[in-house]
Short mmCIF file of C-alpha atoms and ligand atoms in Angstrom, two decimals:
data_model
loop_
_atom_site.label_atom_id
_atom_site.label_comp_id
_atom_site.label_asym_id
_atom_site.label_seq_id
_atom_site.Cartn_x
_atom_site.Cartn_y
_atom_site.Cartn_z
CA UNK A 1 -22.63 70.55 14.99
CA UNK A 2 -22.86 74.25 16.86
CA UNK A 3 -25.55 74.81 17.88
CA UNK A 4 -26.71 78.56 18.10
CA UNK A 5 -28.26 79.99 21.31
CA UNK A 6 -31.30 81.95 20.00
CA UNK A 7 -32.07 82.74 23.83
CA UNK A 8 -30.68 83.41 26.57
CA UNK A 9 -30.26 79.88 28.41
CA UNK A 10 -31.77 80.66 31.51
CA UNK A 11 -31.78 77.06 32.73
CA UNK A 12 -29.56 74.36 32.36
CA UNK A 13 -27.63 73.53 29.16
CA UNK A 14 -28.90 71.72 26.99
CA UNK A 15 -27.39 68.44 25.25
CA UNK A 16 -25.28 69.45 22.45
CA UNK A 17 -25.42 66.80 20.71
CA UNK A 18 -28.78 67.77 19.97
CA UNK A 19 -29.92 69.03 16.18
CA UNK A 20 -32.92 70.73 18.31
CA UNK A 21 -33.04 71.17 21.78
CA UNK A 22 -36.55 73.53 22.81
CA UNK A 23 -37.09 74.15 26.74
CA UNK A 24 -40.71 75.38 28.48
CA UNK A 25 -41.46 77.59 25.58
CA UNK A 26 -43.53 79.83 26.19
CA UNK A 27 -45.09 82.99 23.32
CA UNK A 28 -48.84 84.38 23.72
CA UNK A 29 -50.33 86.91 21.05
CA UNK A 30 -51.76 88.97 23.64
CA UNK A 31 -54.05 87.94 26.61
CA UNK A 32 -53.56 84.10 23.32
CA UNK A 33 -51.07 81.91 24.52
CA UNK A 34 -50.22 79.68 21.71
CA UNK A 35 -47.22 77.80 22.97
CA UNK A 36 -46.73 77.03 26.57
CA UNK A 37 -44.24 75.57 28.38
CA UNK A 38 -43.47 73.44 25.07
CA UNK A 39 -40.11 70.78 24.22
CA UNK A 40 -39.10 69.56 22.11
CA UNK A 41 -35.73 67.71 21.40
CA UNK A 42 -34.27 66.51 18.31
CA UNK A 43 -31.57 64.18 17.28
CA UNK A 44 -29.31 65.55 14.25
CA UNK A 45 -30.84 63.70 11.10
CA UNK A 46 -33.55 63.00 12.56
CA UNK A 47 -37.35 63.28 10.20
CA UNK A 48 -39.76 64.83 13.11
CA UNK A 49 -43.44 65.97 12.23
CA UNK A 50 -45.57 67.96 12.94
CA UNK A 51 -49.48 67.34 13.37
CA UNK A 52 -51.96 70.03 14.62
CA UNK A 53 -55.14 72.25 13.88
CA UNK A 54 -55.48 74.99 11.81
CA UNK A 55 -54.47 77.89 14.90
CA UNK A 56 -52.61 75.13 16.73
CA UNK A 57 -49.24 77.09 16.71
CA UNK A 58 -46.49 74.82 14.68
CA UNK A 59 -45.84 78.20 12.30
CA UNK A 60 -45.65 80.05 15.87
CA UNK A 61 -43.46 77.37 16.90
CA UNK A 62 -41.49 76.57 13.59
CA UNK A 63 -40.89 80.39 13.43
CA UNK A 64 -39.38 80.39 16.44
CA UNK A 65 -36.21 77.73 16.02
CA UNK A 66 -35.95 79.60 12.46
CA UNK A 67 -34.93 82.70 14.67
CA UNK A 68 -37.55 84.74 12.49
CA UNK A 69 -39.42 85.07 15.55
CA UNK A 70 -37.01 86.83 18.61
CA UNK A 71 -39.86 87.50 21.19
CA UNK A 72 -40.45 84.31 22.71
CA UNK A 73 -39.48 83.16 26.33
CA UNK A 74 -37.56 79.45 27.13
CA UNK A 75 -34.02 78.38 25.64
CA UNK A 76 -33.55 77.26 21.74
CA UNK A 77 -30.60 75.65 20.64
CA UNK A 78 -30.77 74.99 17.10
CA UNK A 79 -27.55 73.43 14.73
CA UNK A 80 -26.00 77.62 13.05
CA UNK A 81 -26.99 76.29 9.30
CA UNK A 82 -30.81 76.19 8.84
CA UNK A 83 -33.03 76.96 6.28
CA UNK A 84 -36.76 77.53 5.47
CA UNK A 85 -39.70 76.17 3.37
CA UNK A 86 -42.76 78.16 3.89
CA UNK A 87 -45.94 76.72 1.88
CA UNK A 88 -45.34 79.53 -1.05
CA UNK A 89 -41.96 79.43 -3.09
CA UNK A 90 -41.70 82.67 -2.34
CA UNK A 91 -39.19 83.23 -5.34
CA UNK A 92 -38.02 86.45 -6.38
CA UNK A 93 -39.81 87.80 -9.69
CA UNK A 94 -36.94 89.38 -11.10
CA UNK A 95 -34.74 87.13 -10.65
CA UNK A 96 -33.88 83.56 -12.27
CA UNK A 97 -34.15 80.89 -11.31
CA UNK A 98 -31.06 80.05 -11.14
CA UNK A 99 -30.15 83.11 -9.08
CA UNK A 100 -32.96 82.25 -6.68
CA UNK A 101 -31.88 78.83 -5.43
CA UNK A 102 -27.95 80.95 -4.81
CA UNK A 103 -29.92 84.45 -3.81
CA UNK A 104 -28.20 85.57 -0.09
CA UNK A 105 -24.76 84.07 -1.28
CA UNK A 106 -21.45 84.99 -3.06
CA UNK A 107 -22.33 84.73 -6.80
CA UNK A 108 -18.80 82.48 -7.19
CA UNK A 109 -17.83 80.44 -10.01
CA UNK A 110 -18.33 77.47 -7.12
CA UNK A 111 -21.79 79.21 -5.71
CA UNK A 112 -23.37 78.90 -9.58
CA UNK A 113 -22.26 75.32 -9.36
CA UNK A 114 -23.59 74.38 -6.38
CA UNK A 115 -26.95 75.86 -7.20
CA UNK A 116 -26.86 73.98 -10.57
CA UNK A 117 -26.00 71.22 -8.93
CA UNK A 118 -28.65 71.72 -6.07
CA UNK A 119 -31.38 72.29 -9.14
CA UNK A 120 -30.28 68.95 -10.71
CA UNK A 121 -30.62 67.25 -7.65
CA UNK A 122 -34.25 69.08 -8.28
CA UNK A 123 -34.58 68.37 -11.38
CA UNK A 124 -35.51 71.64 -12.59
CA UNK A 125 -32.09 72.22 -14.45
CA UNK A 126 -33.24 72.83 -17.71
CA UNK A 127 -34.78 75.59 -15.64
CA UNK A 128 -31.83 77.58 -14.31
CA UNK A 129 -32.79 80.38 -16.21
CA UNK A 130 -36.04 80.62 -16.53
CA UNK A 131 -37.89 83.27 -14.68
CA UNK A 132 -39.63 81.97 -12.05
CA UNK A 133 -43.45 82.80 -14.05
CA UNK A 134 -42.16 80.47 -17.05
CA UNK A 135 -42.09 77.41 -13.74
CA UNK A 136 -45.36 75.30 -12.49
CA UNK A 137 -46.79 75.57 -9.12
CA UNK A 138 -44.67 72.45 -8.45
CA UNK A 139 -41.66 73.73 -10.37
CA UNK A 140 -42.09 76.90 -8.29
CA UNK A 141 -41.80 74.67 -3.93
CA UNK A 142 -39.08 72.54 -5.91
CA UNK A 143 -36.55 75.41 -6.88
CA UNK A 144 -37.55 76.64 -2.98
CA UNK A 145 -36.47 73.03 -2.26
CA UNK A 146 -33.58 73.38 -4.06
CA UNK A 147 -32.59 77.02 -2.48
CA UNK A 148 -32.65 75.64 0.80
CA UNK A 149 -30.31 72.73 -0.85
CA UNK A 150 -27.51 74.80 -1.06
CA UNK A 151 -26.98 75.95 2.32
CA UNK A 152 -26.84 72.40 3.23
CA UNK A 153 -28.87 72.31 5.59
CA UNK A 154 -28.26 70.31 9.10
CA UNK A 155 -31.62 71.97 10.11
CA UNK A 156 -34.35 71.57 7.48
CA UNK A 157 -37.77 73.24 8.34
CA UNK A 158 -40.38 72.78 6.51
CA UNK A 159 -43.82 74.72 6.95
CA UNK A 160 -46.70 73.29 5.44
CA UNK A 161 -44.16 73.19 2.11
CA UNK A 162 -47.15 71.72 -0.23
CA UNK A 163 -49.97 72.47 1.41
CA UNK A 164 -51.13 74.52 -2.26
CA UNK A 165 -50.18 72.20 -4.75
CA UNK A 166 -52.46 69.61 -6.31
CA UNK A 167 -52.72 65.58 -4.51
CA UNK A 168 -50.20 64.45 -7.36
CA UNK A 169 -47.86 67.03 -7.47
CA UNK A 170 -47.61 66.61 -3.79
CA UNK A 171 -47.43 62.56 -4.34
CA UNK A 172 -44.28 63.56 -6.52
CA UNK A 173 -42.72 66.34 -4.03
CA UNK A 174 -43.42 63.61 -1.19
CA UNK A 175 -40.97 61.00 -3.04
CA UNK A 176 -38.30 64.45 -4.42
CA UNK A 177 -38.22 65.80 -0.42
CA UNK A 178 -37.75 61.00 1.19
CA UNK A 179 -34.87 60.57 -1.30
CA UNK A 180 -33.59 63.95 -0.84
CA UNK A 181 -33.85 63.42 2.89
CA UNK A 182 -32.07 59.82 2.31
CA UNK A 183 -29.14 61.61 0.30
CA UNK A 184 -28.70 64.62 2.74
CA UNK A 185 -29.86 63.31 6.53
CA UNK A 186 -30.21 67.11 7.61
CA UNK A 187 -32.76 67.05 10.90
CA UNK A 188 -36.23 67.87 9.36
CA UNK A 189 -39.03 69.68 11.39
CA UNK A 190 -42.29 68.97 8.47
CA UNK A 191 -44.25 70.80 9.52
CA UNK A 192 -48.22 69.71 8.24
CA UNK A 193 -52.60 69.36 8.95
CA UNK A 194 -52.22 66.14 6.57
CA UNK A 195 -52.39 63.48 8.94
CA UNK A 196 -51.48 60.98 5.50
CA UNK A 197 -48.05 62.98 4.65
CA UNK A 198 -46.90 63.72 8.65
CA UNK A 199 -47.20 59.76 8.39
CA UNK A 200 -44.82 58.85 5.09
CA UNK A 201 -42.46 60.61 5.45
CA UNK A 202 -41.60 61.69 9.57
CA UNK A 203 -40.14 58.36 11.80
CA UNK A 204 -41.53 60.48 14.05
CA UNK A 205 -44.87 62.45 14.27
CA UNK A 206 -46.26 65.16 17.27
CA UNK A 207 -48.97 66.25 17.48
CA UNK A 208 -49.76 70.30 19.04
CA UNK A 209 -52.45 70.93 21.10
CA UNK A 210 -53.59 73.52 23.58
CA UNK A 211 -49.62 74.90 23.05
CA UNK A 212 -47.55 71.31 23.88
CA UNK A 213 -46.82 67.82 22.76
CA UNK A 214 -50.15 66.07 23.68
CA UNK A 215 -49.17 62.76 21.13
CA UNK A 216 -45.83 61.67 20.50
CA UNK A 217 -45.40 58.14 18.15
CA UNK A 218 -43.17 56.45 15.90
CA UNK A 219 -43.23 55.54 12.48
CA UNK A 220 -42.01 51.74 11.94
CA UNK A 221 -43.15 51.71 8.56
CA UNK A 222 -40.52 50.31 5.94
CA UNK A 223 -39.39 51.97 2.26
CA UNK A 224 -41.10 52.60 0.22
CA UNK A 225 -43.90 54.01 2.27
CA UNK A 226 -47.39 53.88 0.74
CA UNK A 227 -50.74 53.62 2.47
CA UNK A 228 -51.79 50.40 1.88
CA UNK A 229 -48.62 49.25 4.62
CA UNK A 230 -49.28 47.27 7.35
CA UNK A 231 -49.67 49.87 10.06
CA UNK A 232 -50.31 52.54 8.82
CA UNK A 233 -54.31 52.78 9.23
CA UNK A 234 -54.14 51.86 12.60
CA UNK A 235 -51.11 55.12 12.95
CA UNK A 236 -53.56 57.53 11.03
CA UNK A 237 -56.64 56.51 13.95
CA UNK A 238 -54.95 57.36 16.76
CA UNK A 239 -53.62 60.43 15.22
CA UNK A 240 -56.81 61.71 13.96
CA UNK A 241 -58.96 60.74 16.97
CA UNK A 242 -56.38 62.04 18.30
CA UNK A 243 -56.56 65.86 17.19
CA UNK A 244 -60.34 64.99 18.00
CA UNK A 245 -60.96 63.63 13.80
CA UNK A 246 -63.46 60.90 13.70
CA UNK A 247 -61.54 58.35 11.11
CA UNK A 248 -63.27 57.72 8.14
N1 ADP B 1 -48.74 87.69 13.82
C1 ADP B 1 -49.92 87.80 14.99
N2 ADP B 1 -50.37 88.16 16.06
C2 ADP B 1 -51.25 87.99 16.23
N3 ADP B 1 -51.92 86.81 16.31
C3 ADP B 1 -50.97 85.63 15.80
C4 ADP B 1 -49.70 86.10 15.18
N4 ADP B 1 -50.03 84.97 14.43
C5 ADP B 1 -50.36 84.00 14.64
N5 ADP B 1 -51.23 84.22 16.10
C6 ADP B 1 -52.27 83.15 16.48
O1 ADP B 1 -51.10 82.31 17.00
C7 ADP B 1 -52.21 81.32 16.57
C8 ADP B 1 -51.26 79.69 16.46
O2 ADP B 1 -50.88 80.54 14.89
P1 ADP B 1 -49.88 79.85 13.84
O3 ADP B 1 -48.48 79.29 14.35
O4 ADP B 1 -49.68 80.55 12.63
O5 ADP B 1 -50.58 78.07 13.91
P2 ADP B 1 -50.36 77.45 12.53
O6 ADP B 1 -49.68 76.91 11.34
O7 ADP B 1 -50.32 75.83 14.04
O8 ADP B 1 -51.90 77.51 11.27
C9 ADP B 1 -53.80 81.60 15.79
O9 ADP B 1 -54.74 81.75 16.72
C10 ADP B 1 -53.59 82.33 15.01
O10 ADP B 1 -54.43 83.41 14.62
MG1 MG B 2 -48.42 77.91 9.99
#
């Protein structure tokens, strides 16, 4: 993996085998510090969930990793091939679903085939020539996942990707994401405020608080994971209390 430096290195070089190395990140909006000496290392193929209350700086950090925000100080190395999925699918309404998936890539026969394969992986092959407005919310978000997959990312950044979906669709999307992850093994950073989602999907759950990671826990549950698994409730309680919520 060839990491790409986004921010000029200010200290010692991070270990190059890592998928993500972010050291001493600082970011403020006006007087308000959002990231304070924030540090995170991720192994290649590791699935990390970043939990935090609304406004805690989750999206700010994800934007730094995606090079969507060059205005943070510190040291960041991420793989060159990375893709982002946001809460909204962000499909171009004037392009077919297939063209949305392959957007930005050279329009060759090979690209079309890769796009069709990615659509098949998310169960949307029948919608390749459809317009985005004919898709349901869940289908549109699956198209957004296909658009990310077709780039074969070494780092997949997900910013509350299921937050706008209904509960049943979200459950299906969780299963789909887990399946795609097992197959392709990118490093994944999932930003969410949903504790259950974090435990169901990630290998490691972090809590972002006051600009820093205040807790990091490994998730070791049997596959397929479910809420009634032993250990789930205890982990949920630990994370909720760290977030300042009294578990129900
Ligand atoms: N472009 C911006 N200008 C000013 N303040 C911002 C901007 N983007 C985010 N913020 C502020 O930074 C804090 C963190 O935002 P964000 O990273 O979006 O939080 P989260 O994703 O955890 O909900 C919030 O207080 C938010 O209001
Ligand atoms: Mg956010």
